[in-house]
Amino acid sequence: MTSRRGEAVALAGLLAAAGVTHLLRPRYYDPIVPRTLPGPARLWTYASGVAELAVAAAVARPASRRAGGRAAAALFVAVLPANVKMAVDWRHRRPTRRAIAYGRVPLQVPLIWWALRVARASR
C-alpha cells in the first residue's frame, strides 16, 4: 500500500467509524447538536452519520477520492459548531472530559488539512 493510498484508506476508516457510531450511539451526539438547527437533534445526528459513511465511501474509491477528500474537508468544517458547543457545555466537567471536549475543536484543523491532502493527492 502506498503512503498516499494509505492516507486515504485511513481517512475513509475514520469517517466510516464516526458514521457508524453516530448511527449506533446517537444519544452521545444528540446533546452537541446546535439548538439553532431546525428539527430534532436526532435527525441531525443520523444525517451526519449517513454523510460520514457516504464521504468515507467516496474517499475509499480512487475514482471519487478527489471529490471525497473535498467533501470530507467540508464535513469537518460543518461539524465544528457541534464541537464548539460540546466544549462550552462540558466546561464544568472533570478535567479529563474537559480536555476531550476542548481537544475536539483544534483537532478539526489537522482533519481538514488531511482531507484536503487526500483530495490533492488524487489528481
Short mmCIF file of N, CA and C in Angstrom, two decimals:
data_model
loop_
_atom_site.label_atom_id
_atom_site.label_comp_id
_atom_site.label_asym_id
_atom_site.label_seq_id
_atom_site.Cartn_x
_atom_site.Cartn_y
_atom_site.Cartn_z
N MET A 1 0.85 -1.17 0.00
CA MET A 1 0.00 0.00 0.00
C MET A 1 0.90 1.24 0.00
N THR A 2 0.64 2.15 -0.91
CA THR A 2 1.43 3.37 -0.95
C THR A 2 1.04 4.30 0.18
N SER A 3 1.91 5.23 0.47
CA SER A 3 1.64 6.18 1.55
C SER A 3 0.38 6.99 1.27
N ARG A 4 0.25 7.47 0.03
CA ARG A 4 -0.94 8.28 -0.31
C ARG A 4 -2.21 7.44 -0.24
N ARG A 5 -2.13 6.24 -0.74
CA ARG A 5 -3.31 5.37 -0.67
C ARG A 5 -3.61 5.03 0.79
N GLY A 6 -2.57 4.82 1.57
CA GLY A 6 -2.75 4.53 2.98
C GLY A 6 -3.42 5.67 3.72
N GLU A 7 -3.05 6.90 3.38
CA GLU A 7 -3.70 8.07 4.00
C GLU A 7 -5.18 8.09 3.67
N ALA A 8 -5.51 7.80 2.42
CA ALA A 8 -6.91 7.81 2.00
C ALA A 8 -7.70 6.70 2.70
N VAL A 9 -7.10 5.53 2.79
CA VAL A 9 -7.76 4.41 3.46
C VAL A 9 -7.98 4.72 4.94
N ALA A 10 -6.97 5.32 5.57
CA ALA A 10 -7.11 5.68 6.99
C ALA A 10 -8.20 6.74 7.19
N LEU A 11 -8.24 7.73 6.30
CA LEU A 11 -9.27 8.77 6.40
C LEU A 11 -10.66 8.15 6.20
N ALA A 12 -10.77 7.27 5.21
CA ALA A 12 -12.05 6.60 4.98
C ALA A 12 -12.45 5.78 6.20
N GLY A 13 -11.49 5.12 6.82
CA GLY A 13 -11.78 4.34 8.02
C GLY A 13 -12.25 5.20 9.18
N LEU A 14 -11.59 6.34 9.37
CA LEU A 14 -12.00 7.26 10.43
C LEU A 14 -13.42 7.75 10.20
N LEU A 15 -13.72 8.14 8.97
CA LEU A 15 -15.06 8.63 8.65
C LEU A 15 -16.11 7.53 8.81
N ALA A 16 -15.77 6.32 8.37
CA ALA A 16 -16.71 5.21 8.50
C ALA A 16 -16.98 4.89 9.97
N ALA A 17 -15.93 4.89 10.79
CA ALA A 17 -16.11 4.62 12.22
C ALA A 17 -16.98 5.71 12.86
N ALA A 18 -16.74 6.95 12.50
CA ALA A 18 -17.55 8.05 13.04
C ALA A 18 -19.00 7.89 12.60
N GLY A 19 -19.20 7.55 11.34
CA GLY A 19 -20.56 7.37 10.83
C GLY A 19 -21.30 6.27 11.55
N VAL A 20 -20.63 5.15 11.76
CA VAL A 20 -21.25 4.02 12.45
C VAL A 20 -21.60 4.41 13.88
N THR A 21 -20.69 5.11 14.57
CA THR A 21 -21.00 5.48 15.96
C THR A 21 -22.15 6.47 16.04
N HIS A 22 -22.28 7.34 15.05
CA HIS A 22 -23.43 8.26 15.03
C HIS A 22 -24.73 7.49 14.90
N LEU A 23 -24.72 6.42 14.13
CA LEU A 23 -25.94 5.65 13.91
C LEU A 23 -26.24 4.68 15.06
N LEU A 24 -25.19 4.13 15.68
CA LEU A 24 -25.40 3.15 16.75
C LEU A 24 -25.48 3.76 18.15
N ARG A 25 -24.88 4.92 18.34
CA ARG A 25 -24.86 5.59 19.65
C ARG A 25 -25.32 7.05 19.53
N PRO A 26 -26.48 7.28 18.97
CA PRO A 26 -26.91 8.66 18.73
C PRO A 26 -27.08 9.48 20.01
N ARG A 27 -27.37 8.82 21.13
CA ARG A 27 -27.58 9.58 22.38
C ARG A 27 -26.32 10.32 22.82
N TYR A 28 -25.16 9.85 22.40
CA TYR A 28 -23.91 10.54 22.73
C TYR A 28 -23.80 11.85 21.95
N TYR A 29 -24.28 11.85 20.71
CA TYR A 29 -24.12 13.01 19.82
C TYR A 29 -25.28 14.00 19.87
N ASP A 30 -26.46 13.53 20.20
CA ASP A 30 -27.63 14.42 20.22
C ASP A 30 -27.41 15.70 21.04
N PRO A 31 -26.82 15.63 22.23
CA PRO A 31 -26.68 16.85 23.04
C PRO A 31 -25.75 17.91 22.43
N ILE A 32 -24.87 17.53 21.50
CA ILE A 32 -23.95 18.53 20.95
C ILE A 32 -24.45 19.15 19.65
N VAL A 33 -25.62 18.72 19.21
CA VAL A 33 -26.21 19.33 18.01
C VAL A 33 -26.63 20.75 18.38
N PRO A 34 -26.14 21.75 17.66
CA PRO A 34 -26.52 23.13 17.99
C PRO A 34 -28.04 23.31 17.94
N ARG A 35 -28.57 23.99 18.93
CA ARG A 35 -30.02 24.20 19.03
C ARG A 35 -30.56 25.09 17.91
N THR A 36 -29.69 25.81 17.25
CA THR A 36 -30.13 26.70 16.17
C THR A 36 -30.54 25.93 14.92
N LEU A 37 -30.16 24.65 14.84
CA LEU A 37 -30.56 23.86 13.68
C LEU A 37 -32.04 23.48 13.81
N PRO A 38 -32.76 23.54 12.70
CA PRO A 38 -34.19 23.19 12.77
C PRO A 38 -34.40 21.68 12.93
N GLY A 39 -35.47 21.33 13.58
CA GLY A 39 -35.81 19.92 13.72
C GLY A 39 -35.13 19.28 14.92
N PRO A 40 -35.45 17.99 15.12
CA PRO A 40 -34.89 17.29 16.27
C PRO A 40 -33.39 17.00 16.11
N ALA A 41 -32.70 16.99 17.23
CA ALA A 41 -31.26 16.71 17.22
C ALA A 41 -30.97 15.33 16.63
N ARG A 42 -31.83 14.37 16.92
CA ARG A 42 -31.60 13.00 16.43
C ARG A 42 -31.55 12.96 14.90
N LEU A 43 -32.37 13.77 14.25
CA LEU A 43 -32.33 13.84 12.79
C LEU A 43 -30.94 14.27 12.31
N TRP A 44 -30.37 15.27 12.96
CA TRP A 44 -29.04 15.78 12.59
C TRP A 44 -27.95 14.76 12.92
N THR A 45 -28.12 14.05 14.01
CA THR A 45 -27.15 13.01 14.38
C THR A 45 -27.14 11.92 13.31
N TYR A 46 -28.32 11.45 12.94
CA TYR A 46 -28.39 10.42 11.91
C TYR A 46 -27.90 10.94 10.56
N ALA A 47 -28.28 12.16 10.22
CA ALA A 47 -27.85 12.73 8.93
C ALA A 47 -26.34 12.85 8.87
N SER A 48 -25.72 13.26 9.97
CA SER A 48 -24.26 13.38 9.95
C SER A 48 -23.62 12.00 9.86
N GLY A 49 -24.21 11.00 10.48
CA GLY A 49 -23.69 9.64 10.37
C GLY A 49 -23.76 9.12 8.94
N VAL A 50 -24.89 9.35 8.29
CA VAL A 50 -25.05 8.93 6.90
C VAL A 50 -24.07 9.69 6.00
N ALA A 51 -23.92 11.00 6.26
CA ALA A 51 -22.97 11.80 5.48
C ALA A 51 -21.55 11.28 5.66
N GLU A 52 -21.17 10.94 6.88
CA GLU A 52 -19.83 10.42 7.12
C GLU A 52 -19.61 9.10 6.38
N LEU A 53 -20.62 8.24 6.37
CA LEU A 53 -20.48 6.97 5.64
C LEU A 53 -20.38 7.20 4.14
N ALA A 54 -21.17 8.12 3.62
CA ALA A 54 -21.12 8.43 2.18
C ALA A 54 -19.77 9.02 1.80
N VAL A 55 -19.26 9.93 2.61
CA VAL A 55 -17.96 10.54 2.32
C VAL A 55 -16.86 9.49 2.46
N ALA A 56 -16.96 8.61 3.45
CA ALA A 56 -15.98 7.53 3.60
C ALA A 56 -15.93 6.68 2.34
N ALA A 57 -17.08 6.35 1.79
CA ALA A 57 -17.13 5.55 0.56
C ALA A 57 -16.48 6.31 -0.60
N ALA A 58 -16.74 7.60 -0.68
CA ALA A 58 -16.14 8.41 -1.76
C ALA A 58 -14.63 8.49 -1.62
N VAL A 59 -14.15 8.63 -0.41
CA VAL A 59 -12.69 8.68 -0.18
C VAL A 59 -12.05 7.33 -0.47
N ALA A 60 -12.75 6.26 -0.16
CA ALA A 60 -12.20 4.91 -0.35
C ALA A 60 -12.03 4.54 -1.83
N ARG A 61 -12.89 5.07 -2.69
CA ARG A 61 -12.83 4.75 -4.12
C ARG A 61 -11.87 5.70 -4.83
N PRO A 62 -10.84 5.17 -5.49
CA PRO A 62 -9.91 6.05 -6.20
C PRO A 62 -10.59 6.98 -7.20
N ALA A 63 -11.63 6.51 -7.86
CA ALA A 63 -12.31 7.33 -8.88
C ALA A 63 -13.01 8.54 -8.28
N SER A 64 -13.41 8.45 -7.03
CA SER A 64 -14.13 9.57 -6.40
C SER A 64 -13.34 10.19 -5.24
N ARG A 65 -12.09 9.78 -5.10
CA ARG A 65 -11.30 10.22 -3.95
C ARG A 65 -11.09 11.73 -3.89
N ARG A 66 -10.86 12.35 -5.02
CA ARG A 66 -10.63 13.80 -5.02
C ARG A 66 -11.87 14.54 -4.48
N ALA A 67 -13.02 14.19 -5.03
CA ALA A 67 -14.27 14.80 -4.55
C ALA A 67 -14.55 14.38 -3.11
N GLY A 68 -14.25 13.15 -2.77
CA GLY A 68 -14.46 12.67 -1.41
C GLY A 68 -13.60 13.41 -0.40
N GLY A 69 -12.35 13.69 -0.76
CA GLY A 69 -11.48 14.45 0.12
C GLY A 69 -12.00 15.85 0.35
N ARG A 70 -12.48 16.47 -0.70
CA ARG A 70 -13.07 17.81 -0.56
C ARG A 70 -14.33 17.76 0.29
N ALA A 71 -15.14 16.73 0.07
CA ALA A 71 -16.37 16.58 0.87
C ALA A 71 -16.02 16.33 2.34
N ALA A 72 -14.97 15.57 2.58
CA ALA A 72 -14.54 15.31 3.96
C ALA A 72 -14.11 16.62 4.63
N ALA A 73 -13.36 17.44 3.91
CA ALA A 73 -12.94 18.73 4.47
C ALA A 73 -14.17 19.58 4.80
N ALA A 74 -15.14 19.62 3.90
CA ALA A 74 -16.36 20.39 4.14
C ALA A 74 -17.12 19.82 5.34
N LEU A 75 -17.16 18.52 5.46
CA LEU A 75 -17.85 17.89 6.59
C LEU A 75 -17.16 18.25 7.90
N PHE A 76 -15.83 18.24 7.91
CA PHE A 76 -15.11 18.61 9.13
C PHE A 76 -15.37 20.07 9.51
N VAL A 77 -15.52 20.92 8.52
CA VAL A 77 -15.88 22.32 8.80
C VAL A 77 -17.31 22.38 9.35
N ALA A 78 -18.20 21.60 8.75
CA ALA A 78 -19.61 21.64 9.14
C ALA A 78 -19.85 21.16 10.57
N VAL A 79 -19.04 20.23 11.06
CA VAL A 79 -19.26 19.73 12.41
C VAL A 79 -18.56 20.57 13.47
N LEU A 80 -17.80 21.56 13.06
CA LEU A 80 -17.10 22.42 14.02
C LEU A 80 -18.05 23.07 15.04
N PRO A 81 -19.21 23.60 14.62
CA PRO A 81 -20.12 24.18 15.63
C PRO A 81 -20.55 23.18 16.71
N ALA A 82 -20.72 21.93 16.35
CA ALA A 82 -21.08 20.91 17.35
C ALA A 82 -19.93 20.71 18.33
N ASN A 83 -18.71 20.73 17.83
CA ASN A 83 -17.56 20.56 18.72
C ASN A 83 -17.39 21.77 19.64
N VAL A 84 -17.66 22.95 19.12
CA VAL A 84 -17.61 24.16 19.96
C VAL A 84 -18.69 24.08 21.04
N LYS A 85 -19.90 23.66 20.66
CA LYS A 85 -20.99 23.52 21.63
C LYS A 85 -20.60 22.52 22.72
N MET A 86 -19.99 21.43 22.32
CA MET A 86 -19.56 20.43 23.29
C MET A 86 -18.54 21.03 24.26
N ALA A 87 -17.59 21.78 23.74
CA ALA A 87 -16.58 22.41 24.61
C ALA A 87 -17.23 23.37 25.61
N VAL A 88 -18.18 24.14 25.14
CA VAL A 88 -18.88 25.08 26.04
C VAL A 88 -19.70 24.31 27.07
N ASP A 89 -20.44 23.32 26.62
CA ASP A 89 -21.30 22.56 27.52
C ASP A 89 -20.51 21.77 28.56
N TRP A 90 -19.31 21.32 28.21
CA TRP A 90 -18.51 20.47 29.10
C TRP A 90 -17.49 21.27 29.91
N ARG A 91 -17.57 22.58 29.92
CA ARG A 91 -16.54 23.40 30.58
C ARG A 91 -16.48 23.19 32.09
N HIS A 92 -17.54 22.64 32.69
CA HIS A 92 -17.53 22.42 34.13
C HIS A 92 -17.37 20.94 34.50
N ARG A 93 -17.09 20.12 33.52
CA ARG A 93 -16.92 18.69 33.82
C ARG A 93 -15.52 18.42 34.36
N ARG A 94 -15.28 17.17 34.70
CA ARG A 94 -13.97 16.78 35.21
C ARG A 94 -12.89 17.10 34.19
N PRO A 95 -11.65 17.32 34.62
CA PRO A 95 -10.58 17.72 33.71
C PRO A 95 -10.39 16.81 32.49
N THR A 96 -10.52 15.51 32.68
CA THR A 96 -10.34 14.60 31.54
C THR A 96 -11.42 14.83 30.49
N ARG A 97 -12.65 14.95 30.92
CA ARG A 97 -13.76 15.20 29.99
C ARG A 97 -13.61 16.56 29.32
N ARG A 98 -13.22 17.55 30.11
CA ARG A 98 -13.00 18.89 29.55
C ARG A 98 -11.91 18.85 28.49
N ALA A 99 -10.84 18.12 28.75
CA ALA A 99 -9.74 18.01 27.78
C ALA A 99 -10.21 17.37 26.48
N ILE A 100 -11.05 16.37 26.59
CA ILE A 100 -11.61 15.73 25.40
C ILE A 100 -12.44 16.74 24.61
N ALA A 101 -13.32 17.43 25.30
CA ALA A 101 -14.20 18.40 24.62
C ALA A 101 -13.40 19.54 24.02
N TYR A 102 -12.45 20.08 24.76
CA TYR A 102 -11.65 21.19 24.24
C TYR A 102 -10.74 20.73 23.11
N GLY A 103 -10.26 19.50 23.20
CA GLY A 103 -9.37 18.98 22.16
C GLY A 103 -10.04 18.76 20.81
N ARG A 104 -11.33 18.54 20.82
CA ARG A 104 -12.05 18.30 19.56
C ARG A 104 -12.06 19.54 18.65
N VAL A 105 -12.04 20.72 19.25
CA VAL A 105 -12.12 21.95 18.45
C VAL A 105 -10.87 22.14 17.60
N PRO A 106 -9.66 22.21 18.18
CA PRO A 106 -8.48 22.39 17.33
C PRO A 106 -8.15 21.16 16.48
N LEU A 107 -8.66 20.00 16.86
CA LEU A 107 -8.42 18.79 16.07
C LEU A 107 -9.02 18.92 14.67
N GLN A 108 -10.02 19.76 14.52
CA GLN A 108 -10.64 19.94 13.21
C GLN A 108 -9.63 20.46 12.18
N VAL A 109 -8.68 21.28 12.61
CA VAL A 109 -7.71 21.85 11.66
C VAL A 109 -6.88 20.76 10.99
N PRO A 110 -6.22 19.85 11.73
CA PRO A 110 -5.47 18.80 11.02
C PRO A 110 -6.37 17.84 10.24
N LEU A 111 -7.61 17.65 10.70
CA LEU A 111 -8.52 16.79 9.93
C LEU A 111 -8.87 17.43 8.59
N ILE A 112 -9.11 18.72 8.59
CA ILE A 112 -9.38 19.44 7.34
C ILE A 112 -8.16 19.37 6.43
N TRP A 113 -6.99 19.62 7.00
CA TRP A 113 -5.74 19.56 6.22
C TRP A 113 -5.56 18.16 5.62
N TRP A 114 -5.79 17.13 6.41
CA TRP A 114 -5.65 15.75 5.96
C TRP A 114 -6.60 15.46 4.80
N ALA A 115 -7.84 15.87 4.93
CA ALA A 115 -8.82 15.63 3.87
C ALA A 115 -8.42 16.35 2.58
N LEU A 116 -7.96 17.58 2.70
CA LEU A 116 -7.53 18.32 1.50
C LEU A 116 -6.27 17.69 0.89
N ARG A 117 -5.40 17.17 1.73
CA ARG A 117 -4.19 16.49 1.24
C ARG A 117 -4.58 15.24 0.43
N VAL A 118 -5.53 14.49 0.94
CA VAL A 118 -6.02 13.31 0.21
C VAL A 118 -6.64 13.73 -1.12
N ALA A 119 -7.40 14.81 -1.11
CA ALA A 119 -8.02 15.31 -2.36
C ALA A 119 -6.95 15.73 -3.36
N ARG A 120 -5.94 16.46 -2.91
CA ARG A 120 -4.87 16.92 -3.81
C ARG A 120 -4.06 15.77 -4.36
N ALA A 121 -3.82 14.76 -3.55
CA ALA A 121 -3.01 13.62 -3.99
C ALA A 121 -3.74 12.76 -5.01
N SER A 122 -5.01 12.99 -5.18
CA SER A 122 -5.83 12.16 -6.07
C SER A 122 -6.03 12.79 -7.43
N ARG A 123 -5.24 13.77 -7.77
CA ARG A 123 -5.38 14.41 -9.08
C ARG A 123 -4.92 13.51 -10.19
#
